[in-house]
Amino acid sequence: MALRRGHIRYLKVCEVQRELYDNGYEQMMEDDDARTNLIVNYLPQSMSQDELRSLFSSVGDVESAKLIRDKVAGNSPQYYCSHSLGYGFVNFVNPNDAERAISTLNGLRLQSKTIKVSFARPSSDMIKDANLYISGLPRTLSQQDLEDMFSRYGNIINSRVLVDQASGLSRGVAFIRFDKRSEAEDAVKHLNGHTPPGSSEPITVKFAANPNQARNSQMMSQMYHGQSRRFGGPVHHQAQRFRFSPMSVDHMGSGGGVSGNSSSGWCIFIYNLGQDADEAILWQMFGPFGAVVNVKVIRDFNTNKCKGFGFVTMTNYEEAAMAIHSLNGYRLGDKVLQVSFKTSKGHK
DNA sequence: CGACGGGACGC
DNA sequence: CGACGGGACGC
């Protein structure tokens, strides 16, 4: 770090020399970091950045320790608590210490976790968003089989086949993280829709949703079913804020001349969402108008970016109508939304 | 300028 | 079991 700062300052002062030195220094920095910089995964939720640093300081001089946290969940001042994402980076001064940290701390059990300590790959955007979600796998397929199937497309960082908690049997769903996004793209291109030998079903290979997306929908569906109380404080707060009413779903009127309604409620079409729109924003916008059954942001299969529209299903006609009336023309970010009852499929 | 979904997302 | 990519011209 210190070296890099010096390097940068030097470049600012001496622009003419930039091209001559840049590559060489950059290479040197990467080599340097590659032997001292560690990534630490599966940290307990409660561990702070200071605790991370002091844990690794027991091995040697730590140049920097960084705990990765979620983005300061945007807009609302009452959510100023940022959450550990459960991993971090520790850069040692000395390469020997980094090596010793791997051998002594990798596999260490902390609370209910077993941490993983390994060299961090050189930072680059090529390694971001390289996590794939695979479904439709034969239940007999092992993790090794899975890796054998995917390894020809690139270097696999980690993989996991999900199993049913009760039976311990494969759910036919897995994750694979590649070293590079391009490798993951390659695997999607070649393996999505492919039927493994001995199977009758084609598999689906796509980029995994980011965890907060996934958790959001889980959380919301739990709220809807009114079952779980094990999630934390902010959820209760949101439940109130959204005026979410799970009870009203089971007994609702079904009448209707509008194509937007169905047995599960009134479906609303939202157009002109930004590409980073997520389910949470739909809950936030529609929740205050009444019982929301379901929200869905439609995303591009490969990129996971919002395709510009989504759906919200609300239980009660009056509340849905009020939401449409209030939110149609609403400015979200730099876009003006169009909100209406969903039309039937074939109709444009 | 654009416009109406749909299995599964971390044992 | 379980969230693998931050931050950096600097007090």
GROMACS .gro file of C-alpha atoms (C1' of nucleotides) in nm:
model
  370
    1MET     CA    1   0.000   0.000   0.000
    2ALA     CA    2   0.264   0.246   0.101
    3LEU     CA    3   0.459   0.163  -0.208
    4ARG     CA    4   0.158   0.206  -0.426
    5ARG     CA    5   0.082   0.545  -0.284
    6GLY     CA    6   0.431   0.656  -0.352
    7HIS     CA    7   0.406   0.520  -0.698
    8ILE     CA    8   0.090   0.713  -0.767
    9ARG     CA    9   0.223   1.035  -0.635
   10TYR     CA   10   0.531   0.991  -0.843
   11LEU     CA   11   0.325   0.950  -1.155
   12LYS     CA   12   0.134   1.266  -1.087
   13VAL     CA   13   0.452   1.463  -1.061
   14CYS     CA   14   0.621   1.309  -1.354
   15GLU     CA   15   0.360   1.260  -1.622
   16VAL     CA   16   0.602   1.218  -1.906
   17GLN     CA   17   0.757   0.914  -1.746
   18ARG     CA   18   0.422   0.751  -1.685
   19GLU     CA   19   0.413   0.512  -1.974
   20LEU     CA   20   0.767   0.401  -1.924
   21TYR     CA   21   0.718   0.306  -1.563
   22ASP     CA   22   0.352   0.222  -1.530
   23ASN     CA   23   0.352  -0.137  -1.646
   24GLY     CA   24   0.666  -0.226  -1.466
   25TYR     CA   25   0.553  -0.083  -1.136
   26GLU     CA   26   0.207  -0.228  -1.170
   27GLN     CA   27   0.350  -0.570  -1.233
   28MET     CA   28   0.575  -0.534  -0.936
   29MET     CA   29   0.286  -0.430  -0.717
   30GLU     CA   30   0.079  -0.725  -0.824
   31ASP     CA   31   0.358  -0.967  -0.762
   32ASP     CA   32   0.413  -0.808  -0.429
   33ASP     CA   33   0.049  -0.818  -0.326
   34ALA     CA   34   0.011  -1.168  -0.457
   35ARG     CA   35   0.244  -1.296  -0.189
   36THR     CA   36   0.116  -1.092   0.103
   37ASN     CA   37  -0.252  -1.028   0.042
   38LEU     CA   38  -0.498  -1.282   0.176
   39ILE     CA   39  -0.869  -1.326   0.139
   40VAL     CA   40  -1.049  -1.458   0.442
   41ASN     CA   41  -1.387  -1.622   0.389
   42TYR     CA   42  -1.663  -1.753   0.613
   43LEU     CA   43  -1.600  -1.513   0.895
   44PRO     CA   44  -1.856  -1.508   1.173
   45GLN     CA   45  -2.113  -1.235   1.133
   46SER     CA   46  -2.013  -1.070   1.458
   47MET     CA   47  -1.647  -1.027   1.374
   48SER     CA   48  -1.534  -0.669   1.330
   49GLN     CA   49  -1.256  -0.534   1.117
   50ASP     CA   50  -1.046  -0.470   1.425
   51GLU     CA   51  -1.097  -0.827   1.540
   52LEU     CA   52  -0.998  -0.951   1.197
   53ARG     CA   53  -0.682  -0.746   1.213
   54SER     CA   54  -0.587  -0.857   1.561
   55LEU     CA   55  -0.648  -1.221   1.478
   56PHE     CA   56  -0.401  -1.200   1.193
   57SER     CA   57  -0.161  -0.978   1.382
   58SER     CA   58  -0.088  -1.278   1.599
   59VAL     CA   59   0.105  -1.417   1.302
   60GLY     CA   60   0.294  -1.110   1.188
   61ASP     CA   61   0.281  -0.745   1.092
   62VAL     CA   62  -0.042  -0.663   0.916
   63GLU     CA   63  -0.023  -0.383   0.667
   64SER     CA   64  -0.400  -0.358   0.625
   65ALA     CA   65  -0.712  -0.545   0.719
   66LYS     CA   66  -1.039  -0.483   0.548
   67LEU     CA   67  -1.371  -0.638   0.638
   68ILE     CA   68  -1.617  -0.622   0.351
   69ARG     CA   69  -1.956  -0.490   0.443
   70ASP     CA   70  -2.274  -0.439   0.251
   71LYS     CA   71  -2.339  -0.107   0.093
   72VAL     CA   72  -2.495   0.139   0.332
   73ALA     CA   73  -2.842   0.031   0.230
   74GLY     CA   74  -2.901   0.347   0.040
   75ASN     CA   75  -3.164   0.604   0.095
   76SER     CA   76  -3.301   0.579   0.444
   77PRO     CA   77  -3.113   0.742   0.731
   78GLN     CA   78  -3.250   0.494   0.984
   79TYR     CA   79  -3.053   0.210   0.821
   80TYR     CA   80  -2.709   0.335   0.895
   81CYS     CA   81  -2.592   0.002   1.024
   82SER     CA   82  -2.374  -0.175   0.774
   83HIS     CA   83  -2.347  -0.549   0.783
   84SER     CA   84  -2.046  -0.774   0.745
   85LEU     CA   85  -2.055  -0.978   0.428
   86GLY     CA   86  -1.854  -1.244   0.604
   87TYR     CA   87  -1.526  -1.202   0.424
   88GLY     CA   88  -1.232  -0.969   0.418
   89PHE     CA   89  -0.877  -0.901   0.309
   90VAL     CA   90  -0.565  -0.904   0.516
   91ASN     CA   91  -0.244  -0.775   0.365
   92PHE     CA   92   0.074  -0.865   0.547
   93VAL     CA   93   0.397  -0.673   0.536
   94ASN     CA   94   0.594  -0.990   0.496
   95PRO     CA   95   0.523  -1.279   0.254
   96ASN     CA   96   0.644  -1.537   0.505
   97ASP     CA   97   0.386  -1.422   0.752
   98ALA     CA   98   0.114  -1.445   0.490
   99GLU     CA   99   0.212  -1.805   0.424
  100ARG     CA  100   0.220  -1.882   0.793
  101ALA     CA  101  -0.119  -1.723   0.835
  102ILE     CA  102  -0.261  -1.961   0.577
  103SER     CA  103  -0.111  -2.264   0.740
  104THR     CA  104  -0.210  -2.168   1.091
  105LEU     CA  105  -0.543  -1.993   1.042
  106ASN     CA  106  -0.705  -2.165   0.745
  107GLY     CA  107  -0.970  -2.397   0.883
  108LEU     CA  108  -0.978  -2.222   1.218
  109ARG     CA  109  -1.313  -2.259   1.387
  110LEU     CA  110  -1.462  -1.938   1.512
  111GLN     CA  111  -1.802  -1.960   1.672
  112SER     CA  112  -1.999  -2.180   1.437
  113LYS     CA  113  -1.781  -2.104   1.137
  114THR     CA  114  -1.472  -2.255   0.988
  115ILE     CA  115  -1.280  -1.976   0.824
  116LYS     CA  116  -1.099  -2.009   0.496
  117VAL     CA  117  -0.771  -1.830   0.445
  118SER     CA  118  -0.609  -1.817   0.104
  119PHE     CA  119  -0.408  -1.586  -0.116
  120ALA     CA  120  -0.620  -1.316  -0.271
  121ARG     CA  121  -0.618  -1.310  -0.645
  122PRO     CA  122  -0.492  -0.983  -0.794
  123SER     CA  123  -0.777  -0.739  -0.796
  124SER     CA  124  -0.951  -0.692  -1.127
  125ASP     CA  125  -1.302  -0.661  -1.258
  126MET     CA  126  -1.256  -0.976  -1.460
  127ILE     CA  127  -1.299  -1.185  -1.148
  128LYS     CA  128  -1.619  -1.018  -1.037
  129ASP     CA  129  -1.964  -1.168  -1.096
  130ALA     CA  130  -1.833  -1.508  -1.189
  131ASN     CA  131  -2.070  -1.712  -0.975
  132LEU     CA  132  -2.310  -1.945  -1.154
  133TYR     CA  133  -2.635  -2.102  -1.046
  134ILE     CA  134  -2.706  -2.443  -1.194
  135SER     CA  135  -3.037  -2.624  -1.172
  136GLY     CA  136  -3.194  -2.934  -1.319
  137LEU     CA  137  -2.893  -3.149  -1.232
  138PRO     CA  138  -2.932  -3.523  -1.193
  139ARG     CA  139  -2.967  -3.599  -0.822
  140THR     CA  140  -2.693  -3.855  -0.851
  141LEU     CA  141  -2.438  -3.596  -0.962
  142SER     CA  142  -2.163  -3.538  -0.706
  143GLN     CA  143  -1.964  -3.222  -0.653
  144GLN     CA  144  -1.672  -3.390  -0.826
  145ASP     CA  145  -1.890  -3.482  -1.125
  146LEU     CA  146  -2.009  -3.125  -1.136
  147GLU     CA  147  -1.659  -2.985  -1.137
  148ASP     CA  148  -1.554  -3.234  -1.402
  149MET     CA  149  -1.839  -3.110  -1.618
  150PHE     CA  150  -1.750  -2.743  -1.575
  151SER     CA  151  -1.373  -2.738  -1.538
  152ARG     CA  152  -1.304  -2.735  -1.908
  153TYR     CA  153  -1.441  -2.382  -1.922
  154GLY     CA  154  -1.209  -2.239  -1.665
  155ASN     CA  155  -1.058  -2.241  -1.322
  156ILE     CA  156  -1.315  -2.320  -1.054
  157ILE     CA  157  -1.276  -2.122  -0.733
  158ASN     CA  158  -1.541  -2.310  -0.541
  159SER     CA  159  -1.850  -2.516  -0.598
  160ARG     CA  160  -2.136  -2.658  -0.401
  161VAL     CA  161  -2.422  -2.893  -0.463
  162LEU     CA  162  -2.720  -2.806  -0.246
  163VAL     CA  163  -2.877  -3.087  -0.056
  164ASP     CA  164  -3.209  -3.124   0.113
  165GLN     CA  165  -3.163  -3.065   0.481
  166ALA     CA  166  -3.381  -3.351   0.596
  167SER     CA  167  -3.279  -3.625   0.356
  168GLY     CA  168  -2.925  -3.513   0.276
  169LEU     CA  169  -2.999  -3.583  -0.090
  170SER     CA  170  -2.905  -3.352  -0.374
  171ARG     CA  171  -3.161  -3.093  -0.469
  172GLY     CA  172  -3.028  -3.086  -0.822
  173VAL     CA  173  -2.912  -2.730  -0.767
  174ALA     CA  174  -2.556  -2.607  -0.741
  175PHE     CA  175  -2.327  -2.308  -0.742
  176ILE     CA  176  -1.994  -2.276  -0.918
  177ARG     CA  177  -1.765  -1.980  -0.891
  178PHE     CA  178  -1.515  -1.942  -1.171
  179ASP     CA  179  -1.194  -1.746  -1.153
  180LYS     CA  180  -1.303  -1.516  -1.433
  181ARG     CA  181  -1.635  -1.391  -1.548
  182SER     CA  182  -1.548  -1.478  -1.907
  183GLU     CA  183  -1.504  -1.839  -1.804
  184ALA     CA  184  -1.844  -1.837  -1.642
  185GLU     CA  185  -1.992  -1.685  -1.956
  186ASP     CA  186  -1.834  -1.961  -2.155
  187ALA     CA  187  -1.983  -2.225  -1.931
  188VAL     CA  188  -2.328  -2.068  -1.964
  189LYS     CA  189  -2.292  -2.057  -2.339
  190HIS     CA  190  -2.194  -2.421  -2.368
  191LEU     CA  191  -2.381  -2.589  -2.085
  192ASN     CA  192  -2.710  -2.406  -2.045
  193GLY     CA  193  -2.981  -2.625  -2.190
  194HIS     CA  194  -2.737  -2.913  -2.221
  195THR     CA  195  -2.852  -3.257  -2.114
  196PRO     CA  196  -2.585  -3.447  -1.923
  197PRO     CA  197  -2.514  -3.801  -2.041
  198GLY     CA  198  -2.747  -4.048  -1.876
  199SER     CA  199  -3.000  -3.778  -1.788
  200SER     CA  200  -3.326  -3.693  -1.956
  201GLU     CA  201  -3.346  -3.335  -1.839
  202PRO     CA  202  -3.152  -3.034  -1.966
  203ILE     CA  203  -2.974  -2.828  -1.704
  204THR     CA  204  -3.006  -2.454  -1.655
  205VAL     CA  205  -2.684  -2.259  -1.615
  206LYS     CA  206  -2.708  -1.891  -1.535
  207PHE     CA  207  -2.542  -1.625  -1.329
  208ALA     CA  208  -2.637  -1.645  -0.964
  209ALA     CA  209  -2.844  -1.373  -0.813
  210ASN     CA  210  -2.652  -1.170  -0.564
  211PRO     CA  211  -2.720  -1.287  -0.213
  212ASN     CA  212  -2.922  -0.989  -0.100
  213GLN     CA  213  -3.158  -1.034  -0.388
  214ALA     CA  214  -3.205  -1.396  -0.299
  215ARG     CA  215  -3.247  -1.320   0.068
  216ASN     CA  216  -3.492  -1.044  -0.001
  217SER     CA  217  -3.732  -1.271  -0.180
  218GLN     CA  218  -3.694  -1.539   0.085
  219MET     CA  219  -3.752  -1.291   0.359
  220MET     CA  220  -4.053  -1.144   0.191
  221SER     CA  221  -4.213  -1.477   0.125
  222GLN     CA  222  -4.160  -1.569   0.488
  223MET     CA  223  -4.324  -1.247   0.591
  224TYR     CA  224  -4.610  -1.327   0.365
  225HIS     CA  225  -4.662  -1.667   0.515
  226GLY     CA  226  -4.635  -1.512   0.855
  227GLN     CA  227  -4.428  -1.794   0.993
  228SER     CA  228  -4.080  -1.699   1.080
  229ARG     CA  229  -3.977  -1.467   1.359
  230ARG     CA  230  -3.611  -1.545   1.347
  231PHE     CA  231  -3.496  -1.259   1.134
  232GLY     CA  232  -3.364  -0.945   1.293
  233GLY     CA  233  -3.482  -0.602   1.385
  234PRO     CA  234  -3.490  -0.422   1.053
  235VAL     CA  235  -3.740  -0.671   0.925
  236HIS     CA  236  -3.992  -0.592   1.190
  237HIS     CA  237  -3.939  -0.234   1.112
  238GLN     CA  238  -3.998  -0.296   0.747
  239ALA     CA  239  -4.300  -0.506   0.813
  240GLN     CA  240  -4.455  -0.211   0.989
  241ARG     CA  241  -4.337   0.033   0.735
  242PHE     CA  242  -4.486  -0.171   0.456
  243ARG     CA  243  -4.809  -0.229   0.642
  244PHE     CA  244  -4.784  -0.581   0.526
  245SER     CA  245  -5.094  -0.782   0.600
  246PRO     CA  246  -5.057  -1.152   0.552
  247MET     CA  247  -5.399  -1.233   0.689
  248SER     CA  248  -5.599  -1.064   0.421
  249VAL     CA  249  -5.476  -1.293   0.147
  250ASP     CA  250  -5.678  -1.601   0.217
  251HIS     CA  251  -6.019  -1.448   0.195
  252MET     CA  252  -6.047  -1.212  -0.089
  253GLY     CA  253  -6.300  -1.134  -0.349
  254SER     CA  254  -6.221  -1.261  -0.690
  255GLY     CA  255  -6.457  -1.070  -0.914
  256GLY     CA  256  -6.323  -0.886  -1.202
  257GLY     CA  257  -6.330  -0.758  -1.551
  258VAL     CA  258  -5.965  -0.666  -1.547
  259SER     CA  259  -5.713  -0.904  -1.688
  260GLY     CA  260  -5.473  -0.812  -1.409
  261ASN     CA  261  -5.648  -1.013  -1.145
  262SER     CA  262  -5.608  -1.379  -1.072
  263SER     CA  263  -5.682  -1.614  -0.790
  264SER     CA  264  -5.382  -1.474  -0.607
  265GLY     CA  265  -5.459  -1.106  -0.640
  266TRP     CA  266  -5.426  -0.814  -0.874
  267CYS     CA  267  -5.120  -0.806  -1.090
  268ILE     CA  268  -4.963  -0.470  -1.163
  269PHE     CA  269  -4.718  -0.396  -1.442
  270ILE     CA  270  -4.440  -0.148  -1.371
  271TYR     CA  271  -4.247  -0.015  -1.665
  272ASN     CA  272  -3.932   0.195  -1.688
  273LEU     CA  273  -3.739   0.058  -1.395
  274GLY     CA  274  -3.365   0.119  -1.400
  275GLN     CA  275  -3.134  -0.170  -1.466
  276ASP     CA  276  -3.035  -0.192  -1.102
  277ALA     CA  277  -3.389  -0.205  -0.971
  278ASP     CA  278  -3.448  -0.484  -0.723
  279GLU     CA  279  -3.734  -0.651  -0.541
  280ALA     CA  280  -3.678  -0.443  -0.231
  281ILE     CA  281  -3.762  -0.122  -0.408
  282LEU     CA  282  -4.091  -0.266  -0.529
  283TRP     CA  283  -4.183  -0.372  -0.178
  284GLN     CA  284  -4.094  -0.026  -0.055
  285MET     CA  285  -4.303   0.148  -0.317
  286PHE     CA  286  -4.614  -0.070  -0.306
  287GLY     CA  287  -4.616  -0.192   0.053
  288PRO     CA  288  -4.757   0.132   0.193
  289PHE     CA  289  -5.069   0.095  -0.019
  290GLY     CA  290  -5.173  -0.237   0.127
  291ALA     CA  291  -5.122  -0.611   0.112
  292VAL     CA  292  -4.856  -0.707  -0.138
  293VAL     CA  293  -4.851  -1.074  -0.229
  294ASN     CA  294  -4.555  -1.085  -0.461
  295VAL     CA  295  -4.301  -0.867  -0.635
  296LYS     CA  296  -4.083  -0.957  -0.929
  297VAL     CA  297  -3.816  -0.768  -1.116
  298ILE     CA  298  -3.763  -0.912  -1.463
  299ARG     CA  299  -3.398  -0.953  -1.535
  300ASP     CA  300  -3.185  -1.049  -1.827
  301PHE     CA  301  -3.093  -1.413  -1.802
  302ASN     CA  302  -2.721  -1.359  -1.842
  303THR     CA  303  -2.648  -1.025  -1.690
  304ASN     CA  304  -2.905  -1.028  -1.409
  305LYS     CA  305  -2.976  -0.665  -1.490
  306CYS     CA  306  -3.334  -0.549  -1.479
  307LYS     CA  307  -3.492  -0.545  -1.824
  308GLY     CA  308  -3.685  -0.230  -1.736
  309PHE     CA  309  -4.002  -0.376  -1.597
  310GLY     CA  310  -4.149  -0.578  -1.317
  311PHE     CA  311  -4.467  -0.699  -1.156
  312VAL     CA  312  -4.635  -0.652  -0.822
  313THR     CA  313  -4.934  -0.854  -0.709
  314MET     CA  314  -5.164  -0.700  -0.452
  315THR     CA  315  -5.448  -0.868  -0.272
  316ASN     CA  316  -5.716  -0.602  -0.277
  317TYR     CA  317  -5.846  -0.422  -0.579
  318GLU     CA  318  -5.891  -0.086  -0.405
  319GLU     CA  319  -5.539  -0.086  -0.271
  320ALA     CA  320  -5.397  -0.189  -0.606
  321ALA     CA  321  -5.593   0.083  -0.780
  322MET     CA  322  -5.471   0.338  -0.528
  323ALA     CA  323  -5.112   0.226  -0.576
  324ILE     CA  324  -5.144   0.251  -0.953
  325HIS     CA  325  -5.305   0.592  -0.930
  326SER     CA  326  -5.036   0.718  -0.695
  327LEU     CA  327  -4.730   0.558  -0.849
  328ASN     CA  328  -4.800   0.598  -1.219
  329GLY     CA  329  -4.579   0.884  -1.330
  330TYR     CA  330  -4.368   0.854  -1.014
  331ARG     CA  331  -4.005   0.939  -1.065
  332LEU     CA  332  -3.768   0.662  -0.954
  333GLY     CA  333  -3.408   0.765  -0.997
  334ASP     CA  334  -3.398   0.940  -1.330
  335LYS     CA  335  -3.690   0.754  -1.480
  336VAL     CA  336  -4.062   0.817  -1.481
  337LEU     CA  337  -4.252   0.499  -1.408
  338GLN     CA  338  -4.556   0.375  -1.589
  339VAL     CA  339  -4.777   0.172  -1.361
  340SER     CA  340  -5.092  -0.010  -1.466
  341PHE     CA  341  -5.277  -0.335  -1.425
  342LYS     CA  342  -5.100  -0.608  -1.613
  343THR     CA  343  -5.253  -0.682  -1.950
  344SER     CA  344  -5.306  -1.036  -2.068
  345LYS     CA  345  -5.010  -1.212  -2.218
  346GLY     CA  346  -5.068  -1.195  -2.589
  347HIS     CA  347  -5.182  -0.837  -2.587
  348LYS     CA  348  -4.943  -0.552  -2.639
  349DC     C1'  349  -3.616   0.518  -2.765
  350DG     C1'  350  -3.830   0.106  -2.496
  351DA     C1'  351  -4.344  -0.216  -2.311
  352DC     C1'  352  -4.634  -0.744  -1.984
  353DG     C1'  353  -4.300  -1.334  -1.586
  354DG     C1'  354  -4.331  -1.787  -1.411
  355DG     C1'  355  -3.871  -2.368  -1.019
  356DA     C1'  356  -3.510  -2.392  -0.744
  357DC     C1'  357  -3.033  -1.892  -0.502
  358DG     C1'  358  -2.616  -2.156  -0.017
  359DC     C1'  359  -2.689  -2.835   0.295
  360DC     C1'  360  -2.208  -2.492   0.709
  361DG     C1'  361  -2.080  -2.038   0.461
  362DA     C1'  362  -2.194  -1.376   0.078
  363DC     C1'  363  -1.478  -1.436  -0.314
  364DG     C1'  364  -1.333  -0.879  -0.474
  365DG     C1'  365  -1.237  -0.335  -0.145
  366DG     C1'  366  -0.982   0.081  -0.214
  367DA     C1'  367  -0.644   0.407  -0.382
  368DC     C1'  368  -0.394   1.029  -0.531
  369DG     C1'  369  -0.454   1.138   0.152
  370DC     C1'  370  -0.398   1.444   0.736
   0.00000   0.00000   0.00000
